[in-house]
Amino acid sequence: MFLYMLIFLAYHSSRWIQRNQRLKFQIVNVVFAALVLAPQFYVMGRPKSSRYCRQPLLNNLSASIALSFIASGFSVIFTLMDPVPQGIWACYHVFGLLTCGHGLCTTILTLTAAACENTTPELYYMSLLLTVASIFSTGFFMVRGGLWLTSRLPATDPSRNNER
């Protein structure tokens, strides 16, 4: 869910900037996309990453790169369009479910790939980094969702509890 959170943050950050100045915000978008993609491509290109590892961490990294490209596209769309059409919002939330599933798979693969730390260290540590980022962002959205739910629930009057 880390990529889902990056899009969320890009969208809400861009809304602080005037509409005619948002194109300048795209430079920040490109920097963040490079910061997310460059380490993944670096690890993918390392010779040690192609060594044998019992868990398919390399395949998982490939999926992460593909999702990162999709996330950069969403962040560009969300920062330039105002208002964002409902269909794009729906696609964004489906993407959030995909990244949640990917984060879960990454976590499971990383926890079961302790032996890969010796054979493919860069790949293992990248997977570990993606796991930590996924756990952090999932926690962020759980707190945010909990706050959203509490704001939607009807308020109860504590003085009415004594009337029963």
Short mmCIF file of C-alpha atoms in Angstrom, two decimals:
data_model
loop_
_atom_site.label_atom_id
_atom_site.label_comp_id
_atom_site.label_asym_id
_atom_site.label_seq_id
_atom_site.Cartn_x
_atom_site.Cartn_y
_atom_site.Cartn_z
CA MET A 1 0.00 0.00 0.00
CA PHE A 2 3.08 2.19 -0.04
CA LEU A 3 2.46 3.29 -3.63
CA TYR A 4 -1.21 3.94 -2.86
CA MET A 5 -0.08 6.22 -0.03
CA LEU A 6 2.37 8.07 -2.30
CA ILE A 7 -0.44 8.87 -4.74
CA PHE A 8 -2.66 9.95 -1.85
CA LEU A 9 0.05 12.28 -0.55
CA ALA A 10 0.78 13.68 -4.02
CA TYR A 11 -2.90 14.44 -4.58
CA HIS A 12 -3.42 16.17 -1.24
CA SER A 13 -0.10 18.04 -1.44
CA SER A 14 -0.93 19.37 -4.89
CA ARG A 15 -4.21 20.81 -3.63
CA TRP A 16 -2.26 23.31 -1.51
CA ILE A 17 -0.87 24.83 -4.72
CA GLN A 18 -2.85 27.09 -7.02
CA ARG A 19 -4.25 25.39 -10.09
CA ASN A 20 -2.08 27.33 -12.56
CA GLN A 21 1.08 26.51 -10.55
CA ARG A 22 0.56 22.74 -10.35
CA LEU A 23 2.68 22.02 -13.39
CA LYS A 24 5.71 22.98 -11.29
CA PHE A 25 4.63 20.33 -8.81
CA GLN A 26 5.30 17.73 -11.51
CA ILE A 27 9.03 18.23 -10.96
CA VAL A 28 8.52 17.00 -7.41
CA ASN A 29 6.49 14.11 -8.83
CA VAL A 30 9.35 13.12 -11.13
CA VAL A 31 11.83 13.27 -8.24
CA PHE A 32 9.64 11.00 -6.11
CA ALA A 33 9.13 8.58 -9.00
CA ALA A 34 12.90 8.46 -9.49
CA LEU A 35 13.47 7.92 -5.77
CA VAL A 36 11.06 4.99 -5.81
CA LEU A 37 12.12 3.42 -9.12
CA ALA A 38 15.90 3.92 -9.12
CA PRO A 39 16.71 1.61 -6.17
CA GLN A 40 14.41 -1.06 -7.58
CA PHE A 41 16.10 -0.94 -10.99
CA TYR A 42 19.51 -0.94 -9.30
CA VAL A 43 18.70 -4.10 -7.35
CA MET A 44 17.14 -5.70 -10.43
CA GLY A 45 20.33 -5.08 -12.42
CA ARG A 46 22.72 -6.48 -9.81
CA PRO A 47 24.33 -9.78 -10.82
CA LYS A 48 23.69 -11.26 -7.35
CA SER A 49 19.95 -10.69 -7.77
CA SER A 50 19.76 -13.40 -10.43
CA ARG A 51 21.21 -16.06 -8.12
CA TYR A 52 19.03 -18.80 -6.79
CA CYS A 53 16.66 -17.89 -4.00
CA ARG A 54 14.01 -20.27 -2.78
CA GLN A 55 11.36 -17.52 -2.74
CA PRO A 56 10.44 -15.62 -5.93
CA LEU A 57 11.75 -12.26 -4.67
CA LEU A 58 12.92 -11.24 -8.15
CA ASN A 59 9.43 -11.77 -9.58
CA ASN A 60 8.00 -9.79 -6.69
CA LEU A 61 10.41 -6.95 -7.41
CA SER A 62 9.31 -6.98 -11.06
CA ALA A 63 5.71 -6.61 -9.94
CA SER A 64 6.72 -3.78 -7.65
CA ILE A 65 8.40 -1.94 -10.55
CA ALA A 66 5.30 -2.35 -12.70
CA LEU A 67 3.08 -1.03 -9.89
CA SER A 68 5.49 1.87 -9.37
CA PHE A 69 5.06 2.93 -13.00
CA ILE A 70 1.28 2.79 -12.64
CA ALA A 71 1.52 4.81 -9.42
CA SER A 72 3.57 7.51 -11.14
CA GLY A 73 0.89 7.75 -13.82
CA PHE A 74 -1.84 8.09 -11.21
CA SER A 75 0.08 10.79 -9.39
CA VAL A 76 0.49 12.80 -12.60
CA ILE A 77 -3.21 12.45 -13.43
CA PHE A 78 -4.33 13.36 -9.91
CA THR A 79 -2.12 16.42 -9.63
CA LEU A 80 -3.11 17.86 -13.01
CA MET A 81 -6.86 17.16 -13.14
CA ASP A 82 -9.31 19.16 -11.10
CA PRO A 83 -11.84 17.70 -10.46
CA VAL A 84 -10.78 14.08 -10.88
CA PRO A 85 -13.54 12.00 -12.54
CA GLN A 86 -15.21 9.27 -10.48
CA GLY A 87 -14.03 6.56 -12.87
CA ILE A 88 -10.41 7.43 -12.22
CA TRP A 89 -11.08 7.44 -8.47
CA ALA A 90 -12.55 3.96 -8.80
CA CYS A 91 -9.48 2.76 -10.71
CA TYR A 92 -7.28 4.31 -8.03
CA HIS A 93 -9.07 2.40 -5.29
CA VAL A 94 -8.81 -0.87 -7.25
CA PHE A 95 -5.09 -0.08 -7.57
CA GLY A 96 -5.06 0.33 -3.79
CA LEU A 97 -6.44 -3.19 -3.39
CA LEU A 98 -3.76 -4.49 -5.77
CA THR A 99 -1.01 -2.76 -3.82
CA CYS A 100 -2.46 -4.10 -0.59
CA GLY A 101 -2.30 -7.62 -2.00
CA HIS A 102 1.21 -7.00 -3.29
CA GLY A 103 2.28 -5.72 0.11
CA LEU A 104 0.84 -8.82 1.75
CA CYS A 105 2.67 -11.06 -0.72
CA THR A 106 5.89 -9.11 -0.20
CA THR A 107 5.58 -9.48 3.55
CA ILE A 108 4.97 -13.23 3.36
CA LEU A 109 7.79 -13.78 0.86
CA THR A 110 10.22 -11.73 2.91
CA LEU A 111 9.38 -13.48 6.16
CA THR A 112 9.90 -16.88 4.56
CA ALA A 113 13.08 -15.92 2.69
CA ALA A 114 15.61 -15.63 5.50
CA ALA A 115 18.02 -17.93 3.64
CA CYS A 116 18.01 -15.53 0.69
CA GLU A 117 19.85 -12.99 2.80
CA ASN A 118 23.05 -14.93 2.13
CA THR A 119 22.54 -15.71 -1.57
CA THR A 120 20.84 -12.52 -2.80
CA PRO A 121 21.46 -9.84 -0.14
CA GLU A 122 20.44 -6.77 -2.18
CA LEU A 123 17.23 -8.41 -3.31
CA TYR A 124 16.42 -9.56 0.21
CA TYR A 125 17.04 -6.12 1.72
CA MET A 126 14.97 -4.41 -0.99
CA SER A 127 12.16 -6.83 -0.22
CA LEU A 128 12.58 -6.06 3.47
CA LEU A 129 12.42 -2.33 2.75
CA LEU A 130 9.25 -2.78 0.68
CA THR A 131 7.75 -4.83 3.52
CA VAL A 132 8.44 -2.13 6.10
CA ALA A 133 7.04 0.56 3.80
CA SER A 134 3.93 -1.54 3.18
CA ILE A 135 3.36 -2.14 6.88
CA PHE A 136 3.84 1.54 7.67
CA SER A 137 1.43 2.69 4.95
CA THR A 138 -1.15 0.07 5.91
CA GLY A 139 -1.00 1.38 9.47
CA PHE A 140 -1.41 4.92 8.15
CA PHE A 141 -4.57 4.00 6.25
CA MET A 142 -5.96 1.98 9.15
CA VAL A 143 -5.62 5.00 11.45
CA ARG A 144 -7.06 7.26 8.77
CA GLY A 145 -9.95 4.86 8.18
CA GLY A 146 -10.64 4.62 11.90
CA LEU A 147 -10.74 8.39 12.21
CA TRP A 148 -13.03 8.57 9.19
CA LEU A 149 -15.39 6.01 10.73
CA THR A 150 -15.53 7.81 14.07
CA SER A 151 -16.41 11.05 12.33
CA ARG A 152 -19.25 9.29 10.46
CA LEU A 153 -20.80 7.51 13.44
CA PRO A 154 -23.67 9.32 15.15
CA ALA A 155 -22.70 10.99 18.38
CA THR A 156 -24.31 9.60 21.51
CA ASP A 157 -25.36 11.72 24.43
CA PRO A 158 -23.90 10.25 27.66
CA SER A 159 -26.70 11.76 29.76
CA ARG A 160 -29.29 9.64 27.90
CA ASN A 161 -27.70 6.39 29.10
CA ASN A 162 -29.18 6.95 32.58
CA GLU A 163 -32.75 7.14 31.28
CA ARG A 164 -33.03 3.38 30.69
#
